[in-house]
mmCIF file of C-alpha atoms and ligand atoms in Angstrom:
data_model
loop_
_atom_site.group_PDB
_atom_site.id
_atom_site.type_symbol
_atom_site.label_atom_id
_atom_site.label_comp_id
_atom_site.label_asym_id
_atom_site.label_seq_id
_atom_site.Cartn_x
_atom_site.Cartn_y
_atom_site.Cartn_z
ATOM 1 C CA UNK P 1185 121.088 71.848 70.210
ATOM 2 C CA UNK P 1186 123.263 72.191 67.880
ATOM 3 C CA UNK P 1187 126.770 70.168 66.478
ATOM 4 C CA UNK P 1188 129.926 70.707 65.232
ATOM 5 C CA UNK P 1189 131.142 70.184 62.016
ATOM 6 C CA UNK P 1190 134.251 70.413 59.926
ATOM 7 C CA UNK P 1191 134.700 73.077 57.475
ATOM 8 C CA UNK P 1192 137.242 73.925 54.907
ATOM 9 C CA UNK P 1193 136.871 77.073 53.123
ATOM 10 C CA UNK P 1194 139.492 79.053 50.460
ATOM 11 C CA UNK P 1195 141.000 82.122 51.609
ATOM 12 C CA UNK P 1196 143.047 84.562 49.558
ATOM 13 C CA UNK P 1197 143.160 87.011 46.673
ATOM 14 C CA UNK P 1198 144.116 87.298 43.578
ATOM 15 C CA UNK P 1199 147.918 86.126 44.572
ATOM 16 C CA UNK P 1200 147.376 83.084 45.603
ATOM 17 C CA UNK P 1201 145.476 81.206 48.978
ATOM 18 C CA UNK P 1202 144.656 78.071 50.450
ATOM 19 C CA UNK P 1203 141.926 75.814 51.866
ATOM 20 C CA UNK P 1204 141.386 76.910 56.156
ATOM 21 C CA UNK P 1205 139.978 74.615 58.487
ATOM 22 C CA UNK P 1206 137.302 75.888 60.859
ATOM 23 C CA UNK P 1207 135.270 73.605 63.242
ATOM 24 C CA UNK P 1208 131.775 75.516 63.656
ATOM 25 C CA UNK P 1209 128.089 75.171 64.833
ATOM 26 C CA UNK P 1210 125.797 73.965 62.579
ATOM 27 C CA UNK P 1211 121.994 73.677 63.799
ATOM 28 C CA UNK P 1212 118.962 72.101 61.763
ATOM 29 C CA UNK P 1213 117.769 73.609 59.253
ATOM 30 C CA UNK P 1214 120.495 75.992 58.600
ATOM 31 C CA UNK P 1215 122.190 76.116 54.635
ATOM 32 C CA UNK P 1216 125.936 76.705 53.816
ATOM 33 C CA UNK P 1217 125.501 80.000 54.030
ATOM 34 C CA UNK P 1218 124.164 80.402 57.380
ATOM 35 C CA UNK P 1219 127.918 78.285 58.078
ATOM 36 C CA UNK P 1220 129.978 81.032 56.362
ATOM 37 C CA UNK P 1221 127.986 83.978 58.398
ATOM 38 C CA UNK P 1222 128.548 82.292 61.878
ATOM 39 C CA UNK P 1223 132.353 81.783 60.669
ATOM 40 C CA UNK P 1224 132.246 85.377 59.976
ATOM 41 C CA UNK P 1225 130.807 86.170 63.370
ATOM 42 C CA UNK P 1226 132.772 83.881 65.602
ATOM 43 C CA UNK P 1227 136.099 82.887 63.876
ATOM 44 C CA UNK P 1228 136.599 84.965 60.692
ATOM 45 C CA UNK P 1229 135.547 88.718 60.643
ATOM 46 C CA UNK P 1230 137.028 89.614 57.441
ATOM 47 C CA UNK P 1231 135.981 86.214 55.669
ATOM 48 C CA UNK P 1232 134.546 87.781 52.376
ATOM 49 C CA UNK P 1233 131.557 86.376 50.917
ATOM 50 C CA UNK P 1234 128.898 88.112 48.397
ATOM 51 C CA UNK P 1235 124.772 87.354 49.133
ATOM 52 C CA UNK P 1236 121.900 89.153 48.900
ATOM 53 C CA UNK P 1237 118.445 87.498 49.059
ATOM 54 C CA UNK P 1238 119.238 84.181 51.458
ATOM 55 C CA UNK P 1239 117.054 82.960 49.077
ATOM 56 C CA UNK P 1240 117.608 81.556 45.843
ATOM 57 C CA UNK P 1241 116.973 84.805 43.624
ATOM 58 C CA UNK P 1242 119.457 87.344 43.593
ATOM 59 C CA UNK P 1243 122.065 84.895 42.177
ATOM 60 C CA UNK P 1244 125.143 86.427 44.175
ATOM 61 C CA UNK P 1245 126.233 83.158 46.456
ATOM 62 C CA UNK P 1246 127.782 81.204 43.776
ATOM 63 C CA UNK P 1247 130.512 79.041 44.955
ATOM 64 C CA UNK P 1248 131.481 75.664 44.983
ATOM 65 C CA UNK P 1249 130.541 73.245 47.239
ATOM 66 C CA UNK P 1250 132.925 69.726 47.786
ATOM 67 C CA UNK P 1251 133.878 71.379 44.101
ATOM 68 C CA UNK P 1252 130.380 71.287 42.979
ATOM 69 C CA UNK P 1253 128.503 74.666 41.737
ATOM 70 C CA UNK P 1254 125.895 75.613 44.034
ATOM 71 C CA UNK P 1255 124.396 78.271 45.779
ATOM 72 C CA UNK P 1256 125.355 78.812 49.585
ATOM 73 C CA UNK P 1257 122.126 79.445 50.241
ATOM 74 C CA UNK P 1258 120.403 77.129 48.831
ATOM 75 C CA UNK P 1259 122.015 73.861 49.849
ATOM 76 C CA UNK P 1260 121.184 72.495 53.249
ATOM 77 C CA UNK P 1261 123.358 71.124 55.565
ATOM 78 C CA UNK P 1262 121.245 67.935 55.788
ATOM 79 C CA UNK P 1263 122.477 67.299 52.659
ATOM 80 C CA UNK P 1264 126.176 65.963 53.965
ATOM 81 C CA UNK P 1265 127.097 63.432 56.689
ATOM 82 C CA UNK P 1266 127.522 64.030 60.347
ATOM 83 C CA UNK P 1267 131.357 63.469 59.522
ATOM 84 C CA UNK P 1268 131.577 64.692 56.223
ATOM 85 C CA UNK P 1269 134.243 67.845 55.613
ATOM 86 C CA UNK P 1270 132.349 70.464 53.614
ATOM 87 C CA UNK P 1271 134.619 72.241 51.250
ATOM 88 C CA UNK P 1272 134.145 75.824 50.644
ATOM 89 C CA UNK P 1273 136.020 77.765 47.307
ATOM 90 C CA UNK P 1274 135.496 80.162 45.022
ATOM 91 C CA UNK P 1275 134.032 79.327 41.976
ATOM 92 C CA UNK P 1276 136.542 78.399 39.344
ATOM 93 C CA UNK P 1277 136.056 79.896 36.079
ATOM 94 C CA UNK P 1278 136.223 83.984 37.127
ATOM 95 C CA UNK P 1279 138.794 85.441 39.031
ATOM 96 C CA UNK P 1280 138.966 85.717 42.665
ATOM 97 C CA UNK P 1281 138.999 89.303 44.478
ATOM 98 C CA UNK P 1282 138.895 87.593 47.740
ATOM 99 C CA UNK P 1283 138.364 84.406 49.432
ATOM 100 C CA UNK P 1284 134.700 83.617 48.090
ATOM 101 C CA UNK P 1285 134.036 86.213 46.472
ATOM 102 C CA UNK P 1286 134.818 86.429 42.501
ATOM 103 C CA UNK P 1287 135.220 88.982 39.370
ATOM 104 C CA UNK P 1288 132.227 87.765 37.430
ATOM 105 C CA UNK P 1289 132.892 90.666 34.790
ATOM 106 C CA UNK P 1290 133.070 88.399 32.092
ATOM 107 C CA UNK P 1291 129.147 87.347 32.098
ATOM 108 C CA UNK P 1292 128.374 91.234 31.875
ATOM 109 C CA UNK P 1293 130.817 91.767 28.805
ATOM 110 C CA UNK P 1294 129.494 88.932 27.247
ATOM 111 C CA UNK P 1295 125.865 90.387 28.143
ATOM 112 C CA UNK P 1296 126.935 94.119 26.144
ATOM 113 C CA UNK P 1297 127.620 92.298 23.497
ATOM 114 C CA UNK P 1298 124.504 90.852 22.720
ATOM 115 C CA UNK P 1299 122.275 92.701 20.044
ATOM 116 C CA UNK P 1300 119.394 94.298 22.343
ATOM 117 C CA UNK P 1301 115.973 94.067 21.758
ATOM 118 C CA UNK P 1302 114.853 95.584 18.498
ATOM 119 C CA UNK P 1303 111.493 96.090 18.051
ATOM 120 C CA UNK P 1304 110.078 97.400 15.051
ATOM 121 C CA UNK P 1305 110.781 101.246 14.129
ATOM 122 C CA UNK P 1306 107.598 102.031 13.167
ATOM 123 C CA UNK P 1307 105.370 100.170 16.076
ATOM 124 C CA UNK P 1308 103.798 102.786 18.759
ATOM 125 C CA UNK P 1309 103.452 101.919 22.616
ATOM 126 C CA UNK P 1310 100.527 99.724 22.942
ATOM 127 C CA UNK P 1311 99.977 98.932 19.495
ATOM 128 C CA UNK P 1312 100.921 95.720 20.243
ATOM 129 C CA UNK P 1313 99.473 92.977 22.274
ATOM 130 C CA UNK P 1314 101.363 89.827 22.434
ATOM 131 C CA UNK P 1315 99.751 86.269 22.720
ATOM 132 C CA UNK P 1316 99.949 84.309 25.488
ATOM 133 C CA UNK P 1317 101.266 81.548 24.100
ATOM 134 C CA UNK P 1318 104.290 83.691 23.050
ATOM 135 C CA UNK P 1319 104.983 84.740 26.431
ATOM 136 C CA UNK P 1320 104.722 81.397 27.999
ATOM 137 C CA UNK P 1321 107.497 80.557 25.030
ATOM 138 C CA UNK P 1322 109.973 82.511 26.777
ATOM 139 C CA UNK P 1323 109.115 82.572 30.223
ATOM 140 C CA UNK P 1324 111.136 79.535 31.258
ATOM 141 C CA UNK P 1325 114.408 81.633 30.138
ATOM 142 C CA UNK P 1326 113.089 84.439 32.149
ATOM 143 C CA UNK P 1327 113.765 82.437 35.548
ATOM 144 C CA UNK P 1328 117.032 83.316 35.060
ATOM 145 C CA UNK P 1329 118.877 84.640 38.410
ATOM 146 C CA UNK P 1330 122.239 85.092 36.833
ATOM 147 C CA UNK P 1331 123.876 83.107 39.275
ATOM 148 C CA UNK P 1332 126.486 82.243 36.648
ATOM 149 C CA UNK P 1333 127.062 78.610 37.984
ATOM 150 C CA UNK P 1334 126.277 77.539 34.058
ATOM 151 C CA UNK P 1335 128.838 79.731 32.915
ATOM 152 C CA UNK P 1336 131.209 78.279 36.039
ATOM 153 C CA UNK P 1337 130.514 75.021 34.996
ATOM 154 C CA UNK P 1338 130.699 74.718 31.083
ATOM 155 C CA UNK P 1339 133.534 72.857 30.211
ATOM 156 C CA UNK P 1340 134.921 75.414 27.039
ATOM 157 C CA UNK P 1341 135.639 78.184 29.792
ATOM 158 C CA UNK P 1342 136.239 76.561 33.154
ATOM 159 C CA UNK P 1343 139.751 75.429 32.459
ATOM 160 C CA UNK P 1344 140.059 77.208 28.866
ATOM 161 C CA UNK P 1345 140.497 80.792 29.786
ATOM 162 C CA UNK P 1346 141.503 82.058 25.906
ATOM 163 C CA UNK P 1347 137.968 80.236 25.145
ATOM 164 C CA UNK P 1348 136.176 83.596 27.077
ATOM 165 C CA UNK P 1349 136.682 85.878 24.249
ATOM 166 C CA UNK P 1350 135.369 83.841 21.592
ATOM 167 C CA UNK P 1351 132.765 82.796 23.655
ATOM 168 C CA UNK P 1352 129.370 83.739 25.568
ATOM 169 C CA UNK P 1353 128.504 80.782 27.273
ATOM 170 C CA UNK P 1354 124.907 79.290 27.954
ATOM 171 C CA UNK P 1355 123.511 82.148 29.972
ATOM 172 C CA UNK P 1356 124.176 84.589 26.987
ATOM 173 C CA UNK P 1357 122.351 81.613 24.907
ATOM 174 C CA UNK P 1358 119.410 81.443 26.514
ATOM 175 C CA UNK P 1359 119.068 84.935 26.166
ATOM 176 C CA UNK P 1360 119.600 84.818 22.521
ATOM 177 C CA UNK P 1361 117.002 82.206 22.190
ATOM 178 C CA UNK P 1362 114.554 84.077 24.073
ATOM 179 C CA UNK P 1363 115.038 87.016 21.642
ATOM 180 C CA UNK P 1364 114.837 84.450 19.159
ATOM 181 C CA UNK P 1365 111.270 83.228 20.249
ATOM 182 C CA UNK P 1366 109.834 86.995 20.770
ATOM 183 C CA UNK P 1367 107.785 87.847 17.857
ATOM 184 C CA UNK P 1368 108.590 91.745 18.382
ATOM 185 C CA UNK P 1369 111.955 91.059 17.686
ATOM 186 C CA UNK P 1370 112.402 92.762 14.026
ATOM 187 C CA UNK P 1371 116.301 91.275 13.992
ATOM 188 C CA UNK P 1372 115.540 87.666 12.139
ATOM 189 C CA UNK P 1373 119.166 86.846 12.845
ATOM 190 C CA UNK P 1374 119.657 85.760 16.063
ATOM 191 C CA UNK P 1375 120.999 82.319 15.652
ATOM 192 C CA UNK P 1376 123.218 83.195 13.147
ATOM 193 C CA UNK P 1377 124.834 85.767 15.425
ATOM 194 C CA UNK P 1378 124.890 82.980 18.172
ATOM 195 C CA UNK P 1379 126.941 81.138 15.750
ATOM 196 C CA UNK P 1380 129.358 83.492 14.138
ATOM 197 C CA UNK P 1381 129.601 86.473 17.202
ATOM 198 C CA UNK P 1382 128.305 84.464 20.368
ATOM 199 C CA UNK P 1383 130.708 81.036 19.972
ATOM 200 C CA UNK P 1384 127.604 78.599 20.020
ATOM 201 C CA UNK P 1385 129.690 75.975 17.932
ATOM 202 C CA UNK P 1386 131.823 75.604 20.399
ATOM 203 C CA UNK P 1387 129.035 73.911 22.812
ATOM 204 C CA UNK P 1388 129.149 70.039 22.307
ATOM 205 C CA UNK P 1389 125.529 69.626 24.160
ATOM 206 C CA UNK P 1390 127.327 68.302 27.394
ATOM 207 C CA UNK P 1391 124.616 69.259 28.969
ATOM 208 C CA UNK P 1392 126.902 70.267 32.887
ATOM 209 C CA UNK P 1393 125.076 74.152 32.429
ATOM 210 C CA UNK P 1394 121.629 72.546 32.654
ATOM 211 C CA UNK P 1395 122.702 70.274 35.591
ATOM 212 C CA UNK P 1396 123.747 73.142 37.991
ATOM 213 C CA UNK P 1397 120.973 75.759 36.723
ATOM 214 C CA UNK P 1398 119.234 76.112 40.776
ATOM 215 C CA UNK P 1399 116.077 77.519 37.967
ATOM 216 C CA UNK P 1400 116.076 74.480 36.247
ATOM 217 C CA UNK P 1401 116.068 75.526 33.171
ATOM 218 C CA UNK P 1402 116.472 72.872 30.615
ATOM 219 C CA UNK P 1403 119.563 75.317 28.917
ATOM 220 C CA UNK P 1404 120.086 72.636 26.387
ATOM 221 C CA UNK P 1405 117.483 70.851 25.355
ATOM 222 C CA UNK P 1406 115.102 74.019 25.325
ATOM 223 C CA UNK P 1407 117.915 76.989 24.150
ATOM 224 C CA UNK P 1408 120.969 75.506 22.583
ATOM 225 C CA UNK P 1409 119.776 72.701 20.664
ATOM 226 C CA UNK P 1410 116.770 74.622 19.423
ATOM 227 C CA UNK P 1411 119.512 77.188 18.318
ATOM 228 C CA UNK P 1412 121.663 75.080 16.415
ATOM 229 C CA UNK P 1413 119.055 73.057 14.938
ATOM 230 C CA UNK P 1414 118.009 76.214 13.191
ATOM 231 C CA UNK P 1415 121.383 77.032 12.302
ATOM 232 C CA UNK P 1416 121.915 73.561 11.424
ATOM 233 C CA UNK P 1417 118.760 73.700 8.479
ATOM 234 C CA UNK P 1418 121.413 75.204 6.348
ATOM 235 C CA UNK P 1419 124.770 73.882 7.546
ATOM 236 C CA UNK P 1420 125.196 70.141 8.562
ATOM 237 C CA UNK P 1421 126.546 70.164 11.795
ATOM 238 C CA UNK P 1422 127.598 66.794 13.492
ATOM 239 C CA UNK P 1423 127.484 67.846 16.581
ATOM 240 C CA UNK P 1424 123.408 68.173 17.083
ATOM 241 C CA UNK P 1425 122.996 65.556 15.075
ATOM 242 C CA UNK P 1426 124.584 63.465 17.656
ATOM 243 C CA UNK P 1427 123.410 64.796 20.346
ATOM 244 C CA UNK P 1428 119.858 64.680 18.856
ATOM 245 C CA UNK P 1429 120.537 61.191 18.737
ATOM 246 C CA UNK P 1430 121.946 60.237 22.521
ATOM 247 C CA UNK P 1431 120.790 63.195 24.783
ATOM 248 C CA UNK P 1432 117.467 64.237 23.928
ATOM 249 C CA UNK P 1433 115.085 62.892 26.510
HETATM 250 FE FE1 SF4 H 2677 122.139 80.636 36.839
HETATM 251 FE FE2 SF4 H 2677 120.510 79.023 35.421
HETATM 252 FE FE3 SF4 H 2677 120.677 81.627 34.820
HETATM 253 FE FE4 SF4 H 2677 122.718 80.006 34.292
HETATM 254 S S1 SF4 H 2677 120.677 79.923 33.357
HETATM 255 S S2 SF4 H 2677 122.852 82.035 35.180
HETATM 256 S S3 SF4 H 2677 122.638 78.573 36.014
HETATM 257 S S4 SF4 H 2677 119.894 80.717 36.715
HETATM 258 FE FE1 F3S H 2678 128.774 74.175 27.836
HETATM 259 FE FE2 F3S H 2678 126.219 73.714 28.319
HETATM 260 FE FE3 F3S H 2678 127.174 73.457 25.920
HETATM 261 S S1 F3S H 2678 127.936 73.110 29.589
HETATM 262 S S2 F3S H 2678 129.241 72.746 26.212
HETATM 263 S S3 F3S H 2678 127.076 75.316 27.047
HETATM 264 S S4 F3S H 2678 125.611 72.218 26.854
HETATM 265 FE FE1 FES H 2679 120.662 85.367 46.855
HETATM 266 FE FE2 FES H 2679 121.923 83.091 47.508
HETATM 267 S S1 FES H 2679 121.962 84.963 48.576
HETATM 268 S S2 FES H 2679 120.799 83.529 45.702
#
């Protein structure tokens, strides 16, 4: 049996919109996202929403959440209070098309841009075997679901929008420090372009990307300050040294 709880969720476009209220079902068991698809099927036909998976892997349900990054469908409703309002939006740092649903553009610009895999000219298919230990290196970065919640959430974009072109963000680091670790990779300078085409100065550690990542991936402690630090060997930056000193756990 289920009960009914209050919703507010944004509706509007790129014009402009506002919060709606909605009382709806919500039964046990059932996530955010089951929420928005009953509002869809009972109140709100034209609600727009993107999902794929309904399962934590195809990284489409970003939103925010009582204007916290999460995925719809991976947070529960027994997470909030029998009286609690749960409030819906957008996420904030790409542009809306329509009520949930955003332009996430940016991450794949930012993704072009990054130097592609280069492996040596001269190495034939299957003249290579790579250790294990270098593929367990990596692997956490390959958990990836490119939600973009880190990208929503890192502080030099979300309310910095001339930031964007001068910067990747921490999904397009992680990527650049898996490159980094893969010993095919014939370009040797991955950090530097982090540094000089990617923004990575630009990241003060505050570690927010890391706290939203539904993969868990430890962004930066295991990506970013690796990357700097190597940076750092020949250029003294304050920075990691700090955070070396109060983050790193
Ligand atoms: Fe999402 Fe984590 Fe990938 Fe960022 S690193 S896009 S938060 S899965
Ligand atoms: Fe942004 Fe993550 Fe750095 S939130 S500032 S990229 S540690
Ligand atoms: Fe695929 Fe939520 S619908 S991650």
């Amino acid at each position: 049996m289920g009960t009914t709880r209050h919703f507010r969720v944004w509706r509007g476009d790129d014009e402009g919109g506002s919060l709606n209220d909605f009382d709806v079902e919500v039964n046990e068991g059932e996530v955010v996202l089951d929420i928005i698809h009953r509002l869809q099927a009972t109140q709100a036909p034209d609600l727009a929403v993107r999902w794929n998976c309904k399962a934590g892997k195809c990284g489409s349900c970003s939103a925010e959440i009582n204007g916290r990054p999460r995925l719809l469908c991976m947070t529960r409703m027994s997470t909030f209070t029998e009286t609690e309002t749960i409030t819906v939006t957008p996420v904030r740092a790409f542009p809306v098309i329509r009520d949930l649903v955003t332009d996430v553009s940016y991450n794949y610009e930012k993704a072009r841009e990054m130097p592609a895999f280069a492996p040596p000219a001269d190495l034939a298919p299957g003249e290579y075997r790579m250790q294990q230990v270098d593929v367990e290196r990596s692997q956490e970065f390959r958990k990836c679901i490119e939600c973009f919640l880190c990208q929503n959430t890192c502080h030099v974009v979300r309310d910095h929008e001339e930031n964007k072109e001068n910067f990747s963000g921490p999904r397009m680091f992680i990527r650049a420090a898996e490159l980094d670790m893969h010993p095919l990779d014939a370009r040797d300078d991955r950090k530097e372009h982090a540094h000089s085409d990617q923004g990575l100065g630009y990241c003060n550690i505050t570690k927010c990307c890391t706290e939203v990542c539904p993969e868990h991936i430890k962004i930066t402690d295991n990506a970013i300050i690796p990357m700097k630090e190597r940076v750092v060997d020949r250029k003294y930056d304050p920075v990691t040294w700090l955070g070396r000193k109060i983050f790193r756990r």
